[in-house]
Amino acid sequence: MRLLLVEDNPRLAGLVQEVLSAQGWAVDTAILAEEAWGLLESFPYDLLVLDLGLPDGDGLSLLQRLRGAGRKLPVLILTARDAPEARIAGLEVGADDYVVKPFHTGELLARVRALLRRSKGEARNRLGVGRLELDLELRRAWWEGRPVQLSGREFALLEFLALHPEGYYPREVLLEKCWPGEASIEPRTVDTYVRYLRRKLADEAIETVRNLGYRFRG
């Protein structure tokens, strides 16, 4: 697999390139949109990881140019723009996925793998974490092999925690990630949904640590 990373922050570009290369993928990097376009015309890439704020223009323009040329290359936007409007704009222009900085490397890798599998015609995108298995495309879950019926909110919360098993996340972070743009939601709502998930999975599936937050244990 050959990937193109377009990112103008040298430190971040180096980190992402290292993470992706460790999976055995060949990773080229570009800082400018025009530089990236030249590489896209020269090499058959399997995936484009694209920042939006570039020194010579907006990454969305590069994406529009790519889609306008009839290229169906999978594109993952990696950006600090976290407003719902920005996500919608990126997806409508032709992005296949959208990840907001700062990000967890585990989540980035999971999403890259999903796009690569999808581009090869593999319809399902399954993630296994301990006793939990999630189908991220069909939004289905299994615990110890048995199907678990989850609401959309329950699945969103469980998906985030399962994709980030190494950290603890306070209510405020979980609200931002799982209830984006809903300022009227009370922080205690997170506690309620954690209780729902524990009932459906197991009490020990989600750990609580005072002053730190919640963590998925699997």
Backbone as JSON, one array per atom type, in Angstrom:
{
  "sequence": "MRLLLVEDNPRLAGLVQEVLSAQGWAVDTAILAEEAWGLLESFPYDLLVLDLGLPDGDGLSLLQRLRGAGRKLPVLILTARDAPEARIAGLEVGADDYVVKPFHTGELLARVRALLRRSKGEARNRLGVGRLELDLELRRAWWEGRPVQLSGREFALLEFLALHPEGYYPREVLLEKCWPGEASIEPRTVDTYVRYLRRKLADEAIETVRNLGYRFRG",
  "N": [[0.84, -1.19, 0.0], [0.5, 2.24, -0.8], [0.67, 5.43, 0.49], [-0.3, 8.88, 0.54], [0.57, 11.66, 2.37], [-0.52, 14.81, 3.17], [0.53, 17.52, 4.71], [1.34, 20.45, 6.44], [2.67, 20.95, 8.79], [5.72, 20.23, 10.0], [6.56, 18.69, 12.24], [4.24, 17.27, 13.03], [3.68, 15.98, 10.64], [5.9, 14.3, 10.48], [5.43, 12.64, 12.69], [2.96, 11.4, 12.02], [3.69, 10.14, 9.64], [5.57, 8.33, 10.62], [3.95, 6.71, 12.26], [2.19, 5.58, 10.36], [3.98, 4.34, 8.6], [5.02, 2.39, 10.22], [3.17, 0.41, 10.04], [3.77, -0.91, 7.8], [3.21, 0.37, 5.46], [4.03, 2.29, 2.56], [4.86, 5.65, 2.69], [4.49, 8.78, 1.34], [5.17, 12.29, 1.59], [3.84, 15.63, 1.47], [3.95, 19.19, 1.44], [2.74, 21.35, 0.19], [-0.21, 22.11, -1.74], [0.03, 22.06, -4.53], [2.36, 20.61, -4.84], [1.47, 18.18, -3.82], [-0.47, 17.56, -5.76], [1.13, 17.1, -7.98], [2.44, 14.76, -7.18], [0.26, 13.05, -6.97], [-0.46, 12.81, -9.62], [1.66, 11.41, -10.54], [2.06, 8.97, -9.22], [0.48, 5.85, -8.28], [-1.48, 6.05, -5.79], [-2.9, 4.55, -2.81], [-4.32, 5.73, -0.82], [-5.2, 8.97, 0.4], [-4.17, 11.19, 2.84], [-5.23, 14.1, 4.14], [-4.56, 17.39, 5.06], [-6.32, 20.46, 5.75], [-5.64, 23.22, 5.95], [-3.35, 24.64, 4.1], [-0.19, 26.0, 2.97], [-0.36, 27.07, 0.34], [-3.02, 27.22, -0.26], [-6.41, 25.95, 0.23], [-7.07, 22.72, 1.46], [-9.47, 21.6, 0.64], [-9.85, 22.54, -1.93], [-7.94, 21.12, -3.34], [-9.0, 18.59, -3.01], [-11.43, 18.88, -4.38], [-10.42, 19.25, -6.94], [-9.24, 16.77, -7.37], [-11.48, 15.03, -7.29], [-12.9, 16.15, -9.39], [-11.36, 15.39, -11.51], [-12.1, 12.84, -11.78], [-10.97, 10.96, -10.11], [-11.06, 8.3, -7.84], [-9.77, 7.83, -5.51], [-9.45, 6.93, -2.1], [-10.0, 9.32, 0.49], [-8.91, 10.73, 3.45], [-9.6, 13.26, 5.6], [-7.59, 15.18, 7.7], [-7.59, 17.31, 10.19], [-7.65, 20.44, 12.07], [-10.04, 21.7, 12.1], [-12.99, 21.6, 13.62], [-15.69, 22.19, 13.6], [-19.14, 21.4, 13.01], [-20.03, 22.31, 10.5], [-17.68, 22.41, 9.0], [-16.98, 19.72, 8.86], [-19.16, 18.73, 7.4], [-18.83, 20.13, 4.99], [-16.37, 19.08, 4.08], [-17.0, 16.34, 3.71], [-19.03, 16.54, 1.82], [-17.7, 17.58, -0.37], [-16.21, 15.42, -1.11], [-14.66, 13.82, 0.58], [-13.85, 10.76, 2.26], [-13.66, 10.18, 4.92], [-13.23, 11.8, 8.14], [-11.12, 13.22, 10.4], [-10.39, 14.79, 13.43], [-7.9, 17.0, 14.69], [-6.55, 17.5, 17.98], [-5.66, 14.03, 17.69], [-6.12, 10.52, 18.38], [-3.68, 8.06, 17.91], [-4.42, 5.4, 17.59], [-7.09, 5.57, 16.76], [-6.76, 6.92, 14.33], [-5.3, 5.0, 12.83], [-7.18, 2.93, 12.78], [-9.2, 4.05, 11.23], [-7.85, 4.54, 8.83], [-7.2, 1.91, 8.07], [-9.81, 0.95, 7.71], [-10.69, 2.44, 5.48], [-8.88, 1.55, 3.55], [-9.53, -1.17, 3.45], [-12.16, -0.96, 2.53], [-11.73, 0.14, 0.03], [-10.7, -2.0, -1.28], [-12.84, -3.56, -1.64], [-13.89, -4.85, 0.55], [-16.58, -5.13, 2.48], [-17.29, -5.03, 5.21], [-16.34, -3.51, 8.28], [-14.75, -4.29, 10.89], [-14.02, -4.16, 14.35], [-12.15, -5.4, 16.98], [-11.96, -5.45, 20.46], [-10.77, -6.75, 23.2], [-13.34, -8.39, 24.86], [-15.24, -7.28, 23.3], [-16.77, -6.7, 20.15], [-17.06, -4.66, 17.34], [-18.94, -3.58, 14.56], [-18.18, -1.14, 12.58], [-19.24, -0.06, 10.32], [-21.84, -1.11, 9.91], [-22.84, -0.46, 12.34], [-23.15, -2.18, 14.57], [-22.91, -4.34, 17.47], [-21.14, -6.76, 19.49], [-20.87, -8.63, 22.44], [-18.79, -10.72, 24.12], [-19.36, -12.51, 22.12], [-22.13, -12.47, 21.84], [-24.91, -10.77, 20.36], [-25.49, -7.27, 20.91], [-27.94, -4.94, 21.55], [-27.92, -1.62, 20.73], [-28.55, 1.86, 21.17], [-28.27, 4.73, 18.96], [-26.76, 6.75, 20.27], [-25.62, 5.32, 22.35], [-24.01, 3.56, 20.9], [-22.24, 5.38, 19.68], [-20.85, 6.45, 21.9], [-19.7, 4.11, 22.96], [-18.16, 3.3, 20.78], [-16.27, 5.42, 20.6], [-14.89, 5.16, 23.08], [-13.91, 2.54, 22.84], [-12.19, 2.79, 20.69], [-10.23, 4.31, 21.81], [-8.68, 3.06, 23.99], [-6.57, 3.47, 25.75], [-6.63, 5.75, 27.28], [-8.06, 8.0, 29.79], [-11.19, 9.61, 29.89], [-12.83, 12.57, 30.54], [-16.19, 13.75, 31.33], [-16.7, 16.1, 29.83], [-15.06, 15.93, 27.56], [-16.08, 13.62, 26.36], [-18.66, 14.45, 25.82], [-18.13, 16.39, 23.87], [-17.05, 14.81, 21.83], [-18.96, 12.82, 21.3], [-21.46, 13.97, 21.36], [-21.49, 16.15, 19.44], [-21.79, 19.65, 18.89], [-24.09, 19.95, 20.41], [-24.88, 21.86, 22.66], [-26.67, 22.07, 24.73], [-26.82, 19.71, 26.12], [-26.49, 18.09, 29.2], [-23.58, 17.5, 31.28], [-23.89, 15.29, 33.01], [-25.36, 13.55, 31.53], [-23.64, 11.86, 30.22], [-22.9, 10.09, 32.27], [-25.28, 8.7, 32.58], [-25.51, 7.33, 30.14], [-23.26, 5.74, 30.26], [-24.0, 4.05, 32.35], [-26.11, 2.7, 31.05], [-24.62, 1.3, 29.1], [-23.0, -0.33, 30.72], [-24.91, -2.02, 31.85], [-25.68, -3.46, 29.6], [-23.35, -4.64, 28.73], [-21.02, -5.29, 30.74], [-20.36, -4.64, 34.21], [-17.68, -4.08, 34.66], [-16.77, -3.32, 32.21], [-16.49, -0.64, 31.55], [-14.44, 1.57, 33.06], [-14.29, 3.76, 35.88], [-12.5, 6.53, 37.02], [-11.83, 8.65, 39.59], [-11.67, 12.13, 39.08], [-10.38, 11.8, 36.7], [-11.85, 10.41, 34.68], [-13.62, 8.33, 32.32], [-12.81, 5.02, 31.15], [-12.45, 2.51, 28.66], [-12.41, -0.94, 29.27], [-12.81, -3.49, 28.25]],
  "CA": [[0.0, 0.0, 0.0], [1.24, 3.5, -0.85], [-0.16, 6.51, 0.99], [0.22, 10.25, 0.44], [0.21, 12.52, 3.5], [-0.36, 16.23, 2.86], [0.51, 18.18, 6.02], [2.38, 21.49, 6.42], [3.37, 21.0, 10.08], [6.76, 19.2, 9.88], [6.58, 17.79, 13.39], [3.08, 16.39, 12.94], [3.87, 15.14, 9.46], [6.86, 13.26, 10.84], [4.77, 11.71, 13.61], [1.96, 10.61, 11.28], [4.42, 9.29, 8.71], [6.16, 7.25, 11.4], [2.87, 5.81, 12.69], [1.69, 4.86, 9.2], [5.06, 3.5, 8.06], [5.19, 1.24, 11.13], [2.21, -0.63, 9.63], [4.26, -1.53, 6.57], [2.78, 1.14, 4.29], [4.93, 3.31, 2.03], [4.2, 6.94, 2.91], [5.1, 9.99, 0.81], [4.64, 13.49, 2.22], [3.87, 16.89, 0.73], [3.57, 20.36, 2.25], [1.93, 22.24, -0.63], [-1.25, 21.48, -2.55], [0.55, 21.82, -5.88], [3.31, 19.5, -4.71], [0.65, 16.98, -3.67], [-1.09, 17.25, -7.05], [2.16, 16.51, -8.83], [2.65, 13.38, -6.75], [-0.95, 12.29, -7.3], [-0.43, 12.55, -11.06], [2.84, 10.6, -10.89], [2.1, 7.67, -8.55], [-0.84, 5.26, -7.99], [-1.66, 5.95, -4.34], [-4.05, 3.81, -2.3], [-5.05, 6.57, 0.14], [-4.7, 10.33, 0.62], [-4.45, 11.8, 4.15], [-5.18, 15.49, 3.68], [-4.83, 18.55, 5.92], [-7.07, 21.47, 5.0], [-4.95, 24.5, 5.93], [-2.05, 24.49, 3.45], [0.4, 27.32, 2.66], [-0.73, 27.6, -0.97], [-4.46, 27.1, -0.51], [-7.22, 25.1, 1.09], [-7.08, 21.33, 1.04], [-10.72, 21.28, -0.04], [-9.67, 22.81, -3.36], [-7.22, 19.97, -3.88], [-9.94, 17.47, -3.05], [-12.35, 19.15, -5.5], [-9.66, 19.02, -8.17], [-9.07, 15.32, -7.46], [-12.76, 14.43, -7.67], [-13.25, 16.67, -10.7], [-10.6, 14.62, -12.49], [-12.63, 11.48, -11.8], [-10.18, 10.05, -9.27], [-11.84, 7.72, -6.74], [-8.84, 7.54, -4.42], [-9.99, 7.23, -0.77], [-9.41, 10.51, 1.1], [-9.18, 10.98, 4.86], [-9.22, 14.61, 6.01], [-7.0, 15.24, 9.04], [-7.59, 18.76, 10.34], [-8.06, 21.02, 13.35], [-11.37, 22.29, 11.95], [-13.89, 20.64, 14.26], [-17.08, 22.62, 13.54], [-19.96, 20.53, 12.17], [-20.09, 22.83, 9.14], [-16.45, 22.02, 8.31], [-17.09, 18.28, 8.57], [-20.13, 18.57, 6.32], [-18.22, 20.62, 3.75], [-15.37, 18.12, 3.63], [-17.64, 15.12, 3.22], [-19.8, 16.84, 0.61], [-16.76, 17.78, -1.48], [-15.77, 14.11, -1.58], [-13.85, 13.06, 1.53], [-14.45, 9.5, 2.72], [-13.67, 10.2, 6.39], [-12.84, 13.11, 8.67], [-10.55, 13.08, 11.74], [-10.05, 16.11, 13.97], [-6.73, 17.14, 15.55], [-5.62, 16.38, 18.2], [-6.28, 12.74, 17.47], [-5.45, 9.36, 18.97], [-3.09, 7.3, 16.81], [-5.2, 4.19, 17.39], [-8.26, 5.91, 15.96], [-6.3, 7.22, 12.98], [-4.97, 3.75, 12.16], [-8.41, 2.18, 12.55], [-9.92, 4.66, 10.12], [-7.07, 4.29, 7.61], [-7.41, 0.51, 7.69], [-11.18, 0.81, 7.22], [-10.76, 2.98, 4.12], [-8.12, 0.67, 2.66], [-10.32, -2.37, 3.25], [-13.31, -0.62, 1.72], [-11.29, 0.37, -1.35], [-10.42, -3.31, -1.87], [-14.1, -4.26, -1.8], [-14.31, -5.52, 1.77], [-17.7, -4.3, 2.94], [-17.4, -4.91, 6.66], [-15.25, -2.86, 9.0], [-14.93, -4.8, 12.25], [-13.0, -3.83, 15.33], [-12.23, -6.24, 18.17], [-11.23, -4.95, 21.62], [-11.11, -7.64, 24.3], [-14.58, -9.17, 24.68], [-16.14, -6.49, 22.46], [-16.55, -6.59, 18.71], [-17.92, -3.64, 16.73], [-18.97, -3.38, 13.12], [-18.27, 0.31, 12.51], [-20.03, 0.33, 9.15], [-23.24, -1.46, 10.14], [-23.21, 0.06, 13.66], [-23.59, -3.31, 15.37], [-21.97, -4.68, 18.53], [-21.23, -8.08, 20.11], [-20.11, -8.75, 23.69], [-18.53, -12.13, 24.37], [-19.96, -13.28, 21.05], [-23.58, -12.31, 21.72], [-25.27, -9.43, 19.85], [-25.96, -6.29, 21.88], [-28.75, -3.9, 20.92], [-27.5, -0.31, 21.21], [-29.07, 3.05, 20.51], [-27.23, 5.47, 18.25], [-25.9, 7.44, 21.23], [-24.84, 4.3, 23.06], [-22.96, 3.06, 20.01], [-21.25, 6.44, 19.49], [-20.02, 6.51, 23.1], [-18.91, 2.88, 23.05], [-17.18, 3.33, 19.7], [-15.17, 6.31, 20.95], [-14.11, 4.59, 24.17], [-13.21, 1.35, 22.36], [-11.11, 3.22, 19.8], [-9.24, 5.02, 22.62], [-8.67, 2.31, 25.26], [-5.41, 3.74, 26.59], [-6.76, 6.98, 28.06], [-9.26, 8.3, 30.57], [-11.85, 10.74, 29.24], [-13.86, 13.2, 31.39], [-17.5, 13.96, 30.71], [-16.68, 17.2, 28.87], [-14.46, 15.43, 26.32], [-17.01, 12.68, 25.76], [-19.75, 15.23, 25.25], [-17.63, 17.04, 22.65], [-16.8, 13.82, 20.79], [-20.12, 11.97, 21.01], [-22.63, 14.84, 21.19], [-20.94, 17.39, 18.87], [-22.71, 20.71, 18.54], [-25.29, 19.95, 21.25], [-24.45, 22.56, 23.87], [-27.69, 21.98, 25.78], [-26.72, 18.43, 26.81], [-25.82, 18.18, 30.5], [-22.49, 16.55, 31.45], [-24.33, 14.07, 33.69], [-25.92, 12.65, 30.53], [-22.62, 10.85, 29.97], [-23.02, 9.08, 33.32], [-26.47, 7.9, 32.3], [-25.23, 6.41, 29.04], [-22.29, 4.76, 30.75], [-24.79, 3.05, 33.08], [-26.79, 1.88, 30.05], [-23.65, 0.39, 28.49], [-22.6, -1.34, 31.7], [-25.99, -3.01, 31.97], [-25.74, -4.29, 28.4], [-22.07, -5.34, 28.56], [-20.64, -5.77, 32.08], [-20.0, -3.51, 35.06], [-16.25, -3.78, 34.56], [-16.41, -2.97, 30.84], [-16.09, 0.77, 31.53], [-13.86, 1.92, 34.37], [-14.37, 5.16, 36.3], [-11.44, 6.96, 37.93], [-12.15, 9.99, 40.08], [-10.9, 13.27, 38.58], [-9.8, 11.49, 35.4], [-12.92, 10.14, 33.73], [-13.98, 6.96, 31.97], [-11.94, 4.27, 30.24], [-12.96, 1.19, 28.27], [-11.52, -2.03, 29.7], [-12.99, -4.65, 27.39]],
  "C": [[0.88, 1.26, 0.0], [0.29, 4.64, -0.51], [0.53, 7.84, 0.74], [-0.32, 11.05, 1.61], [0.5, 13.96, 3.12], [-0.56, 17.0, 4.16], [1.65, 19.18, 6.07], [3.09, 21.67, 7.75], [4.43, 19.89, 10.09], [6.77, 18.2, 11.03], [5.44, 16.79, 13.33], [3.21, 15.45, 11.75], [4.83, 14.0, 9.75], [6.25, 12.2, 11.73], [3.8, 10.8, 12.86], [2.65, 9.66, 10.31], [5.04, 8.09, 9.44], [5.11, 6.22, 11.81], [2.38, 4.96, 11.52], [2.75, 3.9, 8.64], [5.27, 2.26, 8.91], [4.23, 0.11, 10.8], [2.63, -1.33, 8.35], [3.83, -0.81, 5.31], [3.88, 2.1, 3.85], [4.21, 4.64, 2.1], [5.04, 8.06, 2.32], [4.44, 11.19, 1.49], [4.75, 14.69, 1.3], [3.4, 17.99, 1.66], [2.57, 21.23, 1.5], [0.89, 21.45, -1.43], [-0.74, 21.16, -3.95], [1.56, 20.67, -5.88], [2.54, 18.18, -4.61], [0.02, 16.57, -4.99], [-0.09, 16.61, -8.0], [2.42, 15.05, -8.48], [1.46, 12.51, -7.12], [-1.0, 11.94, -8.79], [0.68, 11.56, -11.43], [2.79, 9.18, -10.33], [0.68, 7.16, -8.26], [-1.03, 5.04, -6.48], [-2.94, 5.17, -3.99], [-4.9, 4.65, -1.36], [-4.37, 7.92, 0.24], [-5.13, 10.79, 2.0], [-4.19, 13.29, 3.98], [-5.5, 16.48, 4.79], [-5.56, 19.59, 5.08], [-6.35, 22.81, 4.9], [-3.55, 24.36, 5.39], [-1.51, 25.86, 3.05], [-0.05, 27.92, 1.34], [-2.21, 27.41, -1.29], [-5.14, 26.18, 0.48], [-7.21, 23.68, 0.56], [-8.36, 20.92, 0.33], [-10.62, 21.52, -1.54], [-8.93, 21.67, -4.04], [-8.16, 18.77, -4.0], [-10.94, 17.65, -4.19], [-11.67, 18.86, -6.84], [-9.5, 17.52, -8.43], [-10.37, 14.65, -7.93], [-13.21, 14.91, -9.06], [-12.54, 15.93, -11.83], [-11.06, 13.17, -12.56], [-11.86, 10.48, -10.98], [-10.98, 9.6, -8.06], [-10.97, 7.3, -5.57], [-9.48, 7.85, -3.06], [-9.24, 8.4, -0.12], [-9.87, 10.63, 2.55], [-8.69, 12.37, 5.2], [-8.74, 14.57, 7.45], [-6.77, 16.72, 9.34], [-7.97, 19.19, 11.75], [-9.45, 21.63, 13.28], [-12.43, 21.3, 12.46], [-15.36, 21.06, 14.24], [-17.88, 21.67, 12.66], [-20.02, 20.98, 10.72], [-18.86, 22.42, 8.33], [-16.49, 20.54, 7.94], [-18.02, 18.05, 7.37], [-19.53, 18.99, 4.99], [-17.21, 19.62, 3.21], [-15.98, 16.86, 3.05], [-18.41, 15.37, 1.93], [-18.89, 17.05, -0.61], [-16.23, 16.44, -1.99], [-14.87, 13.34, -0.66], [-14.6, 11.8, 1.96], [-14.51, 9.42, 4.24], [-13.04, 11.5, 6.85], [-12.37, 12.9, 10.11], [-10.05, 14.44, 12.2], [-8.8, 16.03, 14.85], [-7.15, 17.85, 16.85], [-6.35, 15.06, 18.13], [-5.48, 11.66, 18.2], [-4.93, 8.5, 17.83], [-3.86, 6.01, 16.54], [-6.43, 4.43, 16.53], [-7.85, 6.19, 14.52], [-6.02, 5.94, 12.21], [-6.22, 2.95, 11.85], [-9.16, 2.73, 11.34], [-9.18, 4.47, 8.8], [-7.28, 2.86, 7.14], [-8.81, 0.3, 7.11], [-11.29, 1.3, 5.78], [-10.01, 2.09, 3.13], [-8.88, -0.62, 2.39], [-11.5, -2.1, 2.31], [-12.91, -0.45, 0.25], [-10.97, -0.94, -2.07], [-11.69, -4.15, -1.99], [-14.55, -5.03, -0.59], [-15.36, -4.66, 2.45], [-17.69, -4.05, 4.43], [-16.16, -4.26, 7.25], [-15.4, -3.21, 10.46], [-13.72, -4.48, 13.11], [-13.21, -4.73, 16.54], [-11.37, -5.66, 19.28], [-11.64, -5.81, 22.81], [-12.35, -8.46, 23.98], [-15.58, -8.47, 23.76], [-15.75, -6.6, 21.0], [-17.56, -5.6, 18.16], [-17.82, -3.72, 15.22], [-19.22, -1.89, 12.92], [-19.1, 0.79, 11.32], [-21.51, 0.07, 9.37], [-23.74, -1.01, 11.5], [-23.82, -1.05, 14.52], [-22.51, -3.7, 16.36], [-22.23, -6.1, 19.04], [-20.37, -8.05, 21.37], [-20.02, -10.22, 24.04], [-19.27, -13.01, 23.36], [-21.46, -13.13, 20.88], [-23.9, -10.9, 21.23], [-25.83, -8.55, 20.95], [-26.71, -5.2, 21.13], [-28.39, -2.54, 21.55], [-28.23, 0.79, 20.45], [-27.92, 3.75, 19.78], [-26.25, 6.16, 19.18], [-25.03, 6.44, 21.98], [-23.7, 3.79, 22.18], [-21.87, 4.1, 19.83], [-20.3, 6.52, 20.69], [-19.13, 5.29, 23.21], [-17.83, 2.85, 21.98], [-15.99, 4.21, 20.07], [-14.29, 5.7, 22.03], [-13.31, 3.36, 23.7], [-12.05, 1.7, 21.44], [-9.98, 3.92, 20.56], [-9.09, 4.34, 23.98], [-7.54, 2.69, 26.21], [-5.59, 4.94, 27.51], [-8.03, 7.04, 28.87], [-9.87, 9.59, 30.01], [-12.95, 11.3, 30.14], [-15.14, 13.43, 30.6], [-17.42, 15.0, 29.59], [-16.1, 16.75, 27.52], [-15.42, 14.49, 25.6], [-18.22, 13.39, 25.16], [-19.34, 15.85, 23.91], [-17.51, 16.04, 21.51], [-18.06, 13.09, 20.37], [-21.43, 12.74, 20.87], [-22.19, 16.17, 20.57], [-22.03, 18.4, 18.51], [-23.98, 20.78, 19.36], [-24.96, 20.55, 22.61], [-25.43, 22.41, 25.02], [-27.62, 20.67, 26.57], [-25.93, 18.59, 28.1], [-24.7, 17.15, 30.62], [-22.92, 15.24, 32.09], [-25.0, 13.09, 32.72], [-24.94, 11.53, 30.2], [-22.72, 9.73, 31.0], [-24.19, 8.14, 33.04], [-26.18, 6.87, 31.2], [-24.16, 5.38, 29.4], [-23.02, 3.66, 31.53], [-25.53, 2.14, 32.11], [-25.83, 0.84, 29.45], [-23.21, -0.7, 29.46], [-23.66, -2.42, 31.87], [-25.99, -3.98, 30.79], [-24.47, -5.1, 28.17], [-21.69, -6.02, 29.88], [-20.21, -4.56, 32.89], [-18.56, -3.09, 34.86], [-15.83, -3.35, 33.16], [-15.92, -1.53, 30.73], [-15.67, 1.15, 32.94], [-14.03, 3.42, 34.63], [-13.22, 5.45, 37.26], [-11.71, 8.41, 38.31], [-11.15, 11.02, 39.58], [-10.2, 12.98, 37.23], [-10.87, 11.22, 34.34], [-13.14, 8.66, 33.51], [-12.95, 6.35, 31.04], [-12.55, 2.92, 29.93], [-11.94, 0.13, 28.64], [-11.65, -3.27, 28.84], [-12.99, -5.95, 28.15]]
}
